[in-house]
Coordinates of C-alpha atoms in Angstrom, one line a residue:
Chain A
X152 CA 39.9 -50.5 -17.3
X153 CA 36.2 -50.2 -17.5
X154 CA 33.9 -48.9 -14.8
X155 CA 30.6 -51.0 -13.4
X156 CA 27.3 -48.8 -13.5
X157 CA 27.8 -47.6 -9.8
X158 CA 31.1 -46.4 -10.4
X159 CA 30.1 -44.3 -14.1
X160 CA 27.2 -42.9 -11.8
X161 CA 29.4 -41.7 -9.1
X162 CA 32.1 -40.7 -11.5
X163 CA 29.5 -38.7 -13.4
X164 CA 28.0 -36.8 -10.2
X165 CA 31.7 -36.0 -9.0
X166 CA 32.6 -34.3 -12.1
X167 CA 35.4 -37.0 -12.7
X168 CA 36.3 -39.2 -15.6
X169 CA 36.8 -42.4 -13.4
X170 CA 36.6 -43.4 -10.0
X171 CA 38.3 -46.4 -8.3
X172 CA 36.9 -48.7 -5.4
X173 CA 37.6 -46.7 -1.9
X174 CA 38.3 -43.3 -3.2
X175 CA 36.2 -40.9 -1.4
X176 CA 34.6 -38.6 -3.3
X177 CA 32.2 -35.4 -3.4
X178 CA 29.6 -35.7 -5.4
X179 CA 26.2 -33.8 -6.6
X180 CA 22.9 -35.1 -5.7
X181 CA 19.7 -35.3 -7.6
X182 CA 17.4 -36.0 -4.5
X183 CA 17.4 -36.2 -0.8
X184 CA 14.9 -38.1 0.7
X185 CA 13.4 -38.4 4.5
X186 CA 10.5 -39.5 6.3
X187 CA 8.2 -38.4 9.5
X188 CA 11.0 -40.6 11.3
X189 CA 14.1 -39.5 10.2
X190 CA 13.0 -35.9 8.8
X191 CA 12.5 -34.1 12.0
X192 CA 15.9 -35.1 13.3
X193 CA 17.4 -33.9 10.1
X194 CA 15.4 -30.6 10.1
X195 CA 16.9 -30.0 13.6
X196 CA 20.3 -30.5 12.4
X197 CA 19.4 -28.4 9.1
X198 CA 18.8 -25.6 11.3
X199 CA 22.3 -25.8 13.1
X200 CA 23.8 -25.2 9.7
X201 CA 23.1 -21.5 9.5
X202 CA 21.5 -22.0 6.1
X203 CA 17.8 -20.6 5.5
X204 CA 17.0 -22.5 2.4
X205 CA 17.3 -25.8 1.0
X206 CA 19.7 -26.0 -2.4
X207 CA 16.7 -27.0 -4.6
X208 CA 13.2 -27.4 -3.2
X209 CA 12.6 -29.6 -6.4
X210 CA 15.3 -32.2 -5.4
X211 CA 13.9 -33.0 -2.2
X212 CA 11.4 -35.5 -1.2
X213 CA 9.6 -35.8 2.4
X214 CA 7.4 -38.7 3.1
X215 CA 5.1 -38.9 6.0
X216 CA 5.0 -42.7 5.9
X217 CA 6.1 -44.5 9.1
X218 CA 4.0 -43.5 12.0
X219 CA 0.9 -42.3 9.9
X220 CA -2.0 -41.6 9.9
X221 CA -0.5 -40.0 13.5
X222 CA -0.3 -43.1 15.5
X223 CA -0.3 -41.0 18.9
X224 CA 0.5 -37.3 19.8
X225 CA 4.4 -37.5 20.0
X226 CA 4.5 -38.8 16.3
X227 CA 1.7 -36.2 15.3
X228 CA 4.2 -33.8 17.1
X229 CA 7.0 -35.3 14.5
X230 CA 4.9 -35.1 11.5
X231 CA 3.9 -31.5 12.4
X232 CA 7.5 -30.9 12.3
X233 CA 7.8 -32.6 8.7
X234 CA 4.8 -30.4 7.3
X235 CA 5.9 -27.4 8.6
X236 CA 9.3 -27.4 7.2
X237 CA 7.5 -28.7 4.0
X238 CA 5.6 -25.8 3.8
X239 CA 8.4 -23.1 4.9
X240 CA 10.8 -24.5 2.4
X241 CA 8.5 -24.9 -0.7
X242 CA 9.6 -28.7 -1.2
X243 CA 7.9 -29.6 -4.5
X244 CA 7.7 -33.5 -3.6
X245 CA 6.0 -33.7 -0.1
X246 CA 3.2 -36.5 0.3
X247 CA 1.2 -36.6 3.4
X248 CA -2.0 -39.0 4.9
X249 CA -4.5 -38.9 1.4
X250 CA -1.7 -38.9 -1.0
X251 CA 1.4 -40.6 1.0
X252 CA 2.2 -44.0 -0.1
X253 CA 5.4 -46.1 1.6
X254 CA 8.1 -43.9 0.3
X255 CA 10.4 -46.7 -1.8
X256 CA 7.1 -47.8 -3.3
X257 CA 6.2 -44.2 -4.3
X258 CA 8.7 -42.5 -5.7
X259 CA 9.4 -44.9 -8.6
X260 CA 5.6 -45.1 -9.1
X261 CA 5.6 -41.4 -9.3
X262 CA 8.9 -40.8 -11.5
X263 CA 10.7 -39.0 -9.1
X264 CA 13.7 -41.7 -9.0
X265 CA 15.3 -42.4 -12.4
X266 CA 18.0 -44.2 -14.2
X267 CA 21.4 -42.5 -13.5
X268 CA 20.3 -40.6 -10.7
X269 CA 22.5 -40.3 -7.6
X270 CA 20.2 -40.3 -4.5
X271 CA 20.2 -40.1 -0.7
X272 CA 17.8 -41.0 1.5
X273 CA 17.5 -41.0 5.4
X274 CA 16.0 -44.6 5.3
X275 CA 18.2 -47.5 4.8
X276 CA 15.9 -49.1 2.3
X277 CA 16.8 -46.3 -0.1
X278 CA 18.7 -48.6 -2.1
X279 CA 15.6 -49.8 -3.6
X280 CA 16.0 -47.5 -6.5
X281 CA 18.9 -49.1 -8.0
X282 CA 16.5 -51.2 -9.8
X283 CA 15.9 -48.7 -12.1
X284 CA 19.8 -48.1 -12.6
X285 CA 20.2 -45.1 -10.0
X286 CA 22.6 -45.3 -7.5
X287 CA 20.8 -44.7 -4.3
X288 CA 21.7 -45.5 -1.0
X289 CA 20.9 -44.9 2.8
X290 CA 22.1 -42.4 5.0
X291 CA 21.1 -41.0 8.6
X292 CA 19.7 -37.6 9.4
X293 CA 22.7 -35.4 9.5
X294 CA 23.7 -36.6 6.3
X295 CA 20.3 -36.0 4.8
X296 CA 20.5 -32.4 6.5
X297 CA 23.9 -31.6 4.8
X298 CA 22.4 -32.9 1.6
X299 CA 19.4 -30.8 1.8
X300 CA 21.6 -27.5 2.4
X301 CA 24.4 -28.6 0.0
X302 CA 23.0 -30.5 -2.8
X303 CA 26.5 -32.8 -2.3
X304 CA 27.5 -35.8 -0.3
X305 CA 30.7 -37.6 0.3
X306 CA 30.8 -40.9 -0.6
X307 CA 33.6 -43.8 -0.5
X308 CA 33.1 -45.4 -3.9
X309 CA 32.3 -49.2 -2.9
X310 CA 33.5 -52.2 -4.8
X311 CA 30.9 -54.3 -6.6
X312 CA 29.9 -57.6 -6.2
X313 CA 28.2 -59.3 -9.1
X314 CA 25.3 -61.8 -8.8
X315 CA 24.7 -63.4 -11.9
X316 CA 20.9 -65.8 -12.2
X317 CA 21.3 -68.3 -15.0
X318 CA 18.1 -69.0 -16.8
X319 CA 14.9 -67.5 -17.3
X320 CA 12.8 -70.0 -15.7
X321 CA 12.3 -70.3 -11.9
X322 CA 10.5 -72.8 -9.6
X323 CA 6.6 -72.1 -9.3
X324 CA 5.6 -69.1 -7.0
X325 CA 9.3 -68.0 -6.7
X326 CA 9.7 -64.1 -7.1
X327 CA 12.5 -61.3 -6.8
X328 CA 11.9 -61.8 -2.9
X329 CA 13.1 -65.4 -2.8
X330 CA 16.0 -64.6 -4.9
X331 CA 17.2 -62.0 -2.5
X332 CA 16.5 -64.0 0.6
X333 CA 18.5 -66.7 -0.9
X334 CA 21.5 -64.5 -1.6
X335 CA 21.6 -63.4 2.0
X336 CA 21.3 -66.8 3.2
X337 CA 24.4 -67.3 1.1
X338 CA 26.5 -64.2 1.9
X339 CA 25.0 -63.5 5.0
X340 CA 24.0 -60.1 6.6
X341 CA 27.3 -58.4 6.3
X342 CA 28.6 -60.6 3.3
X343 CA 27.9 -57.3 0.9
X344 CA 29.1 -54.5 3.9
X345 CA 29.9 -51.6 2.2
X346 CA 29.6 -53.1 -1.5
X347 CA 27.7 -52.3 -4.3
X348 CA 25.5 -55.7 -5.0
X349 CA 24.9 -55.5 -9.2
X350 CA 22.1 -58.1 -9.9
X351 CA 22.5 -59.3 -13.6
X352 CA 21.8 -62.5 -16.0
X353 CA 18.8 -63.7 -17.8
X354 CA 17.1 -64.7 -14.7
X355 CA 17.2 -61.0 -13.5
X356 CA 16.2 -59.5 -17.0
X357 CA 13.2 -62.1 -17.1
X358 CA 11.9 -60.2 -14.1
X359 CA 9.3 -57.4 -13.7
X360 CA 9.9 -53.8 -12.3
X361 CA 8.0 -54.9 -9.4
X362 CA 10.2 -57.7 -8.7
X363 CA 13.4 -56.0 -9.1
X364 CA 12.5 -53.5 -6.7
X365 CA 11.8 -56.1 -4.2
X366 CA 15.4 -57.4 -5.1
X367 CA 17.2 -54.1 -4.6
X368 CA 15.4 -53.2 -1.4
X369 CA 16.9 -56.0 0.4
X370 CA 20.4 -55.4 -0.6
X371 CA 21.2 -53.2 3.0
X372 CA 19.9 -56.8 4.7
X373 CA 23.2 -57.9 3.3
X374 CA 25.0 -55.1 4.6
X375 CA 25.5 -53.5 1.0
X376 CA 25.4 -49.4 0.2
X377 CA 23.2 -50.4 -3.1
X378 CA 21.4 -53.1 -4.9
X379 CA 21.8 -52.1 -8.5
X380 CA 20.2 -53.5 -11.8
X381 CA 21.4 -52.4 -15.4
X382 CA 18.3 -50.7 -16.9
X383 CA 16.9 -52.5 -19.8
X384 CA 13.9 -53.0 -22.1
X385 CA 11.7 -53.4 -19.1
X386 CA 13.5 -50.8 -17.1
X387 CA 12.5 -47.9 -20.1
X388 CA 8.9 -49.1 -20.5
X389 CA 8.4 -48.5 -16.9
X390 CA 10.4 -45.0 -16.3
X391 CA 9.0 -43.4 -19.8
X392 CA 5.1 -43.8 -18.4
X393 CA 6.1 -42.1 -15.4
X394 CA 9.1 -40.2 -15.6
X395 CA 9.1 -36.1 -14.1
X396 CA 12.7 -35.3 -15.8
X397 CA 15.4 -36.3 -17.7
X398 CA 17.3 -39.4 -17.5
X399 CA 20.5 -41.0 -18.2
X400 CA 20.9 -44.9 -18.7
X401 CA 24.6 -46.2 -17.6
X402 CA 25.6 -49.7 -18.0
X403 CA 28.9 -51.9 -17.0
X404 CA 31.7 -52.2 -19.3
X405 CA 32.6 -55.6 -20.0
X406 CA 36.2 -55.1 -18.5
X407 CA 34.7 -53.8 -15.3
X408 CA 36.3 -55.0 -12.2
X409 CA 34.4 -57.1 -9.4
X410 CA 35.4 -57.7 -6.2
X411 CA 33.7 -61.2 -6.6
X412 CA 31.0 -62.9 -8.9
X413 CA 28.3 -65.3 -7.7
X414 CA 26.7 -67.5 -10.3
X415 CA 23.0 -68.8 -9.4
X416 CA 21.2 -71.4 -11.5
X417 CA 17.9 -69.8 -11.3
X418 CA 15.8 -73.0 -11.7
X419 CA 17.3 -74.6 -8.4
X420 CA 16.3 -72.0 -6.3
X421 CA 13.2 -73.2 -3.9
X422 CA 11.0 -70.6 -2.1
X423 CA 12.4 -69.3 0.9
X424 CA 11.7 -68.5 4.7
X425 CA 14.1 -66.4 6.8
X426 CA 13.9 -67.7 10.4
X427 CA 13.9 -65.7 13.4
X428 CA 16.1 -63.3 14.3
X429 CA 18.5 -62.3 10.9
X430 CA 17.3 -62.3 7.5
X431 CA 20.3 -64.7 6.7
X432 CA 18.7 -67.4 8.5
X433 CA 17.0 -68.9 5.4
X434 CA 15.6 -72.3 4.9
X435 CA 13.6 -73.7 1.8
X436 CA 9.8 -73.2 2.6
X437 CA 9.2 -77.1 3.0
X438 CA 11.9 -77.2 5.9
X439 CA 9.5 -74.3 7.6
X440 CA 6.1 -76.2 6.8
X441 CA 3.9 -76.8 9.8
X442 CA 5.0 -73.7 11.9
X443 CA 2.0 -72.2 13.7
X444 CA 1.3 -68.4 12.6
X445 CA -0.4 -65.5 14.8
X446 CA -0.3 -62.7 12.4
X447 CA 0.5 -62.3 8.5
X448 CA 1.5 -58.7 7.2
X449 CA 1.6 -58.4 3.7
X450 CA 3.0 -55.1 2.3
X451 CA 5.5 -52.8 3.0
X452 CA 8.3 -51.4 0.9
X453 CA 9.4 -54.7 -0.4
X454 CA 6.2 -56.1 -1.0
X455 CA 3.5 -54.0 -1.1
X456 CA 3.5 -53.5 -5.2
X457 CA 0.7 -54.3 -7.7
X458 CA 1.8 -57.7 -8.6
X459 CA 2.4 -58.8 -4.8
X460 CA -1.2 -57.9 -4.1
X461 CA -2.3 -59.7 -7.5
X462 CA -0.9 -63.1 -6.0
X463 CA -2.1 -62.9 -2.9
X464 CA -5.6 -62.3 -4.2
X465 CA -5.3 -65.2 -6.5
X466 CA -4.8 -67.4 -3.4
X467 CA -7.2 -65.9 -0.9
X468 CA -9.9 -66.0 -3.9
X469 CA -13.0 -67.7 -2.6
X470 CA -11.5 -68.8 0.5
X471 CA -11.4 -68.0 4.3
X472 CA -8.4 -66.9 6.2
X473 CA -7.8 -69.4 9.3
X474 CA -9.7 -68.3 12.3
X475 CA -7.0 -68.1 14.7
X476 CA -4.7 -66.0 12.0
X477 CA -4.9 -62.3 11.7
X478 CA -4.0 -61.2 7.8
X479 CA -3.2 -57.7 7.5
X480 CA -2.6 -56.3 3.9
X481 CA -0.9 -53.0 3.3
X482 CA -1.0 -51.8 -0.4
X483 CA 2.3 -49.8 -1.0
X484 CA 0.3 -46.4 -2.6
X485 CA -2.5 -45.0 -3.0
X486 CA -2.6 -45.6 -6.7
X487 CA -1.9 -49.3 -6.2
X488 CA -4.4 -49.4 -3.3
X489 CA -6.6 -47.9 -6.0
X490 CA -5.8 -50.1 -8.9
X491 CA -6.3 -53.3 -6.6
X492 CA -9.5 -52.1 -5.7
X493 CA -10.4 -51.5 -9.6
X494 CA -9.7 -54.7 -10.6
X495 CA -11.9 -56.3 -7.3
X496 CA -9.0 -57.5 -5.4
X497 CA -9.7 -55.7 -2.3
X498 CA -13.4 -57.2 -2.3
X499 CA -11.5 -60.7 -2.6
X500 CA -9.1 -59.8 0.5
X501 CA -12.3 -58.7 2.8
X502 CA -14.3 -61.5 1.7
X503 CA -11.3 -63.9 3.0
X504 CA -11.3 -62.3 6.0
X505 CA -8.4 -59.9 6.0
X506 CA -7.8 -56.5 6.8
X507 CA -6.8 -53.7 4.2
X508 CA -5.3 -50.7 5.6
X509 CA -4.0 -47.4 4.1
X510 CA -0.7 -47.5 3.2
X511 CA 1.6 -47.1 6.2
X512 CA 5.1 -48.5 7.1
X513 CA 3.1 -49.0 10.4
X514 CA 3.7 -53.0 11.4
X515 CA 7.1 -53.5 9.4
X516 CA 9.3 -51.7 12.3
X517 CA 6.9 -52.5 15.5
X518 CA 5.4 -48.8 14.9
X519 CA 1.7 -49.2 14.8
X520 CA -0.9 -51.0 12.9
X521 CA -0.4 -54.7 14.1
X522 CA 2.0 -55.0 17.2
X523 CA 2.9 -58.5 18.0
X524 CA 2.6 -59.6 21.8
X525 CA 4.8 -61.9 23.8
X526 CA 5.1 -64.9 22.3
X527 CA 3.3 -64.4 19.4
X528 CA 4.8 -65.1 15.9
X529 CA 4.0 -63.2 12.5
X530 CA 5.2 -64.5 8.9
X531 CA 5.8 -61.6 7.2
X532 CA 6.4 -60.0 3.3
X533 CA 8.5 -57.4 5.0
X534 CA 12.7 -57.2 5.0
X535 CA 13.3 -57.6 8.8
X536 CA 12.9 -60.0 11.4
X537 CA 15.5 -58.7 14.1
X538 CA 14.2 -58.9 17.8
X539 CA 11.3 -57.1 18.6
X540 CA 11.4 -55.8 15.2
X541 CA 7.5 -56.3 15.0
X542 CA 6.6 -55.8 18.9
X543 CA 7.5 -57.4 22.1
X544 CA 11.0 -58.3 22.2
X545 CA 9.8 -62.3 22.8
X546 CA 7.6 -62.1 19.6
X547 CA 9.0 -63.8 16.5
X548 CA 8.8 -62.8 12.5
X549 CA 9.3 -65.1 9.9
X550 CA 9.7 -63.6 6.8
X551 CA 8.8 -64.7 3.0
X552 CA 7.1 -63.6 -0.5
X553 CA 3.6 -62.7 -0.8
X554 CA 2.1 -66.1 -2.2
X555 CA 3.6 -67.8 0.7
X556 CA 2.2 -65.2 3.3
X557 CA -1.3 -65.7 1.3
X558 CA -1.3 -69.5 1.4
X559 CA 0.0 -69.8 5.0
X560 CA -3.0 -67.5 6.1
X561 CA -5.7 -69.7 4.7
X562 CA -3.8 -72.4 6.5
X563 CA -2.7 -71.2 9.9
X564 CA 0.7 -72.2 9.4
X565 CA 3.5 -71.9 7.0
X566 CA 2.4 -74.1 4.1
X567 CA 3.7 -73.8 0.1
X568 CA 1.3 -72.6 -2.1
X569 CA 0.9 -75.9 -3.7
X570 CA -1.1 -76.8 -0.6
X571 CA -4.1 -74.5 -1.1
X572 CA -4.2 -73.9 -4.9
X573 CA -5.3 -76.8 -7.5
X574 CA -2.5 -77.1 -10.1
X575 CA 0.1 -75.1 -7.7
Chain B
X150 CA 37.8 -45.2 32.1
X151 CA 34.6 -47.2 32.3
X152 CA 33.1 -50.5 32.5
X153 CA 32.8 -52.6 29.5
X154 CA 29.3 -53.8 28.3
X155 CA 29.6 -56.9 25.8
X156 CA 27.1 -57.7 23.2
X157 CA 27.6 -60.4 20.1
X158 CA 27.6 -60.1 16.3
X159 CA 25.1 -58.0 14.2
X160 CA 23.5 -56.2 16.9
X161 CA 21.2 -54.0 14.8
X162 CA 19.9 -50.5 15.3
X163 CA 16.2 -51.8 16.2
X164 CA 18.0 -53.6 19.1
X165 CA 20.0 -50.2 20.0
X166 CA 16.7 -48.0 20.1
X167 CA 13.8 -50.0 19.4
X168 CA 11.1 -48.1 16.7
X169 CA 8.7 -48.1 19.2
X170 CA 10.3 -45.4 20.9
X171 CA 11.0 -43.4 17.8
X172 CA 8.0 -41.4 18.1
X173 CA 10.1 -38.7 19.8
X174 CA 14.2 -38.0 19.3
X175 CA 15.0 -35.9 22.7
X176 CA 18.4 -38.0 23.7
X177 CA 17.3 -38.1 27.3
X178 CA 14.5 -40.0 25.9
X179 CA 16.5 -42.1 23.9
X180 CA 19.1 -42.8 26.6
X181 CA 16.4 -43.9 28.5
X182 CA 15.6 -47.1 26.2
X183 CA 19.1 -47.7 24.8
X184 CA 20.1 -51.3 24.2
X185 CA 16.8 -52.3 25.6
X186 CA 15.8 -55.5 23.6
X187 CA 19.5 -56.6 23.7
X188 CA 19.8 -55.9 27.6
X189 CA 16.8 -54.5 29.1
X190 CA 19.3 -53.6 32.1
X191 CA 21.6 -51.2 30.5
X192 CA 20.2 -48.3 30.4
X193 CA 19.5 -48.1 34.3
X194 CA 23.0 -49.2 35.2
X195 CA 25.1 -47.7 32.5
X196 CA 27.2 -44.9 33.8
X197 CA 29.4 -42.2 32.2
X198 CA 32.6 -43.4 30.5
X199 CA 31.3 -47.0 30.0
X200 CA 32.3 -48.9 26.9
X201 CA 30.1 -50.5 24.5
X202 CA 32.4 -53.7 23.0
X203 CA 30.6 -56.2 20.2
X204 CA 31.5 -58.0 17.4
X205 CA 30.9 -57.8 14.0
X206 CA 28.4 -55.6 12.1
X207 CA 27.5 -53.7 14.8
X208 CA 24.5 -51.1 14.3
X209 CA 23.4 -53.1 10.8
X210 CA 19.6 -52.4 9.8
X211 CA 17.8 -49.3 9.8
X212 CA 19.3 -46.2 9.3
X213 CA 17.8 -44.4 12.3
X214 CA 20.2 -41.9 13.5
X215 CA 18.8 -42.3 17.0
X216 CA 20.5 -45.3 17.5
X217 CA 24.0 -43.7 17.8
X218 CA 22.3 -40.7 19.5
X219 CA 20.9 -43.1 22.1
X220 CA 24.3 -44.5 23.1
X221 CA 26.0 -41.1 22.9
X222 CA 23.0 -39.9 25.4
X223 CA 23.7 -42.4 27.5
X224 CA 27.4 -41.3 28.0
X225 CA 28.9 -44.1 26.7
X226 CA 32.6 -43.0 26.0
X227 CA 33.2 -44.9 23.0
X228 CA 32.1 -48.5 20.9
X229 CA 34.6 -51.0 19.9
X230 CA 33.5 -53.4 17.8
X231 CA 35.1 -56.0 15.2
X232 CA 33.0 -54.2 12.3
X233 CA 30.2 -51.9 11.8
X234 CA 26.9 -51.7 9.7
X235 CA 28.0 -49.1 7.0
X236 CA 24.9 -46.4 7.8
X237 CA 25.8 -46.6 11.6
X238 CA 29.3 -46.1 11.0
X239 CA 28.4 -43.0 9.2
X240 CA 25.8 -41.5 11.6
X241 CA 28.7 -42.2 14.3
X242 CA 31.3 -40.0 12.6
X243 CA 28.4 -37.6 11.4
X244 CA 27.3 -36.9 15.6
X245 CA 30.8 -37.3 16.7
X246 CA 29.9 -40.4 18.7
X247 CA 33.5 -42.1 18.8
X248 CA 33.6 -45.6 17.5
X249 CA 36.7 -48.0 17.3
X250 CA 37.1 -51.1 15.2
X251 CA 39.6 -53.3 16.7
X252 CA 38.5 -57.3 16.6
X253 CA 41.4 -58.2 19.0
X254 CA 40.3 -55.8 21.7
X255 CA 36.8 -57.6 21.2
X256 CA 38.2 -60.9 21.7
X257 CA 40.5 -59.8 24.8
X258 CA 37.8 -57.9 27.0
X259 CA 35.1 -59.6 28.9
X260 CA 31.9 -57.9 30.1
X261 CA 32.7 -56.2 33.7
X262 CA 36.1 -55.4 33.0
X263 CA 37.5 -51.9 33.4
X264 CA 38.4 -50.6 30.1
X265 CA 40.1 -47.0 28.8
X266 CA 40.0 -45.3 25.3
X267 CA 42.6 -42.6 24.2
X268 CA 40.5 -41.6 21.3
X269 CA 43.4 -39.2 20.1
X270 CA 46.0 -42.4 19.4
X271 CA 43.2 -45.4 19.4
X272 CA 44.7 -47.0 21.9
X273 CA 42.3 -49.6 24.0
X274 CA 43.3 -50.4 27.6
X275 CA 42.2 -53.3 29.2
X276 CA 43.1 -52.2 33.1
X277 CA 41.6 -55.7 34.6
X278 CA 43.8 -57.8 32.4
X279 CA 46.8 -55.5 31.7
X280 CA 46.6 -55.8 28.2
X281 CA 46.8 -52.9 25.4
X282 CA 45.6 -53.3 22.1
X283 CA 45.6 -50.5 18.8
X284 CA 42.6 -49.8 17.0
X285 CA 42.7 -49.6 13.4
X286 CA 43.4 -46.1 11.7
X287 CA 40.3 -44.1 9.9
X288 CA 40.9 -42.6 6.6
X289 CA 42.6 -39.2 6.4
X290 CA 39.2 -37.6 5.6
X291 CA 37.0 -39.4 8.3
X292 CA 40.0 -38.4 10.7
X293 CA 39.4 -34.8 9.4
X294 CA 35.6 -35.4 10.4
X295 CA 36.2 -36.6 13.7
X296 CA 38.5 -33.7 14.7
X297 CA 36.2 -31.3 13.9
X298 CA 33.5 -32.8 15.9
X299 CA 31.0 -34.5 12.8
X300 CA 29.3 -33.3 9.9
X301 CA 27.5 -30.1 10.9
X302 CA 30.6 -28.4 12.2
X303 CA 32.2 -29.6 9.0
X304 CA 30.0 -28.2 6.1
X305 CA 29.8 -25.1 8.5
X306 CA 33.5 -24.8 8.4
X307 CA 33.6 -25.5 4.5
X308 CA 30.9 -23.1 3.7
X309 CA 32.5 -20.4 5.4
X310 CA 35.6 -21.0 3.4
X311 CA 33.3 -21.1 0.2

């Protein structure tokens, strides 16, 4: 029987010809990732293992992106643990303030995660790299510690679910964010629990890498172990320009078996809004129009990439953010920030009255740089709208794509972009 | 034996331990804010041996190991849920925080019931109502992980034998 792309990558790294869903395997890792929140706990657990050195200092990535630039003394101490460990271990891929970006924007950009890789990361959105045709999944700090020490991890081979998008034409302004929110709305926040979500069809093949990364990023919001897309010419063009090492392309066999197959007509999917307090509470943007907003957040590992900023600049150009709205924009990496600056987009954003920040996870998880007060409401391009996610437990977060966020920033309430853009 | 604290479906790791407290990772700090955004009275009133009972997909969301660490540090004896978010499930096993999957027990336990759990056999007793339930058994590999107390002792043992 054939295998899915996920099964093939897992089998290859376990040194087996074949794996089947449900099987528990031990597999060799190509990369182990941690950040400034999960890393210090992992480093503390690593110390308990009685091992002096990490298995390979070139296969570990440490990214100080969550509470950086250091938001307070306690987080500065946590960051210092990460910095000291990176230095002592000679970690090749360590990024700190000045060069750091949001990890899941940064690692693909830097060519550190590649097709065919097996990756674990102590961050739930590690599933993002499936967009490159890697098998990549989020773990906790202890798994990360064991991975750093041994270069291996145990996996239960997941069942795969296939999501087919038929048709390469989408409604205006619809993006990868809308497709993944639409899926989560259909299957629920545990609809793919423990499973691999494989996205395919000519709709997916027509998407840019930025949009594919957004989709795989939110696979965890359906409970999945990973989201994954077979590499094609678009993937290879993206990775060839940046690969730091060799990579291997895997594709699902025609006779691979799937637990379930969902088919969607691309043209029928409207712009999505996820209402509080779960990403599955989706409605079309028209059903949400008129909801007043206090804060807009544009950025994060979900939507902080160049194409996201491009559409935001296009909508904000020559206009002003509503006087009662705080519009915060977070480019995902320094390279994205610099490119947006060179193209004049940052100027457009500042002239429109938006605040543009150095890359950080900050507000997405209620860390810093844009916390909500009691009763306040945000519309955000981030990935979670849980209770208290962006601040006070009695604040609210609505999720959307960057175009809807930018248009709503101008109006002070949720609107369809056609309301603010001529011919939109 | 302890008191049951009952929660609903999809309890995420952000409400188990909000990110505003993740600038530190000491167990007592995490315990002091455990479940704060789901029930602000929990951390003050939970007693050693109490049990958390919840619906489907408990611990969904963020990979923060601080979540099972907070529950463990609050001296909760076990979590009983219909099902778990996968990273939380892995993290709990890895750090030796007992978790049980048993939809029948979740349906049959009300908040405040006196509940005891035999972690060896997976038998859950509701002493208030006089009912017992059998939790789903873990696959053999995970049983081994639980038996040695989590992933760190497991890897140490494996390295020693290598």
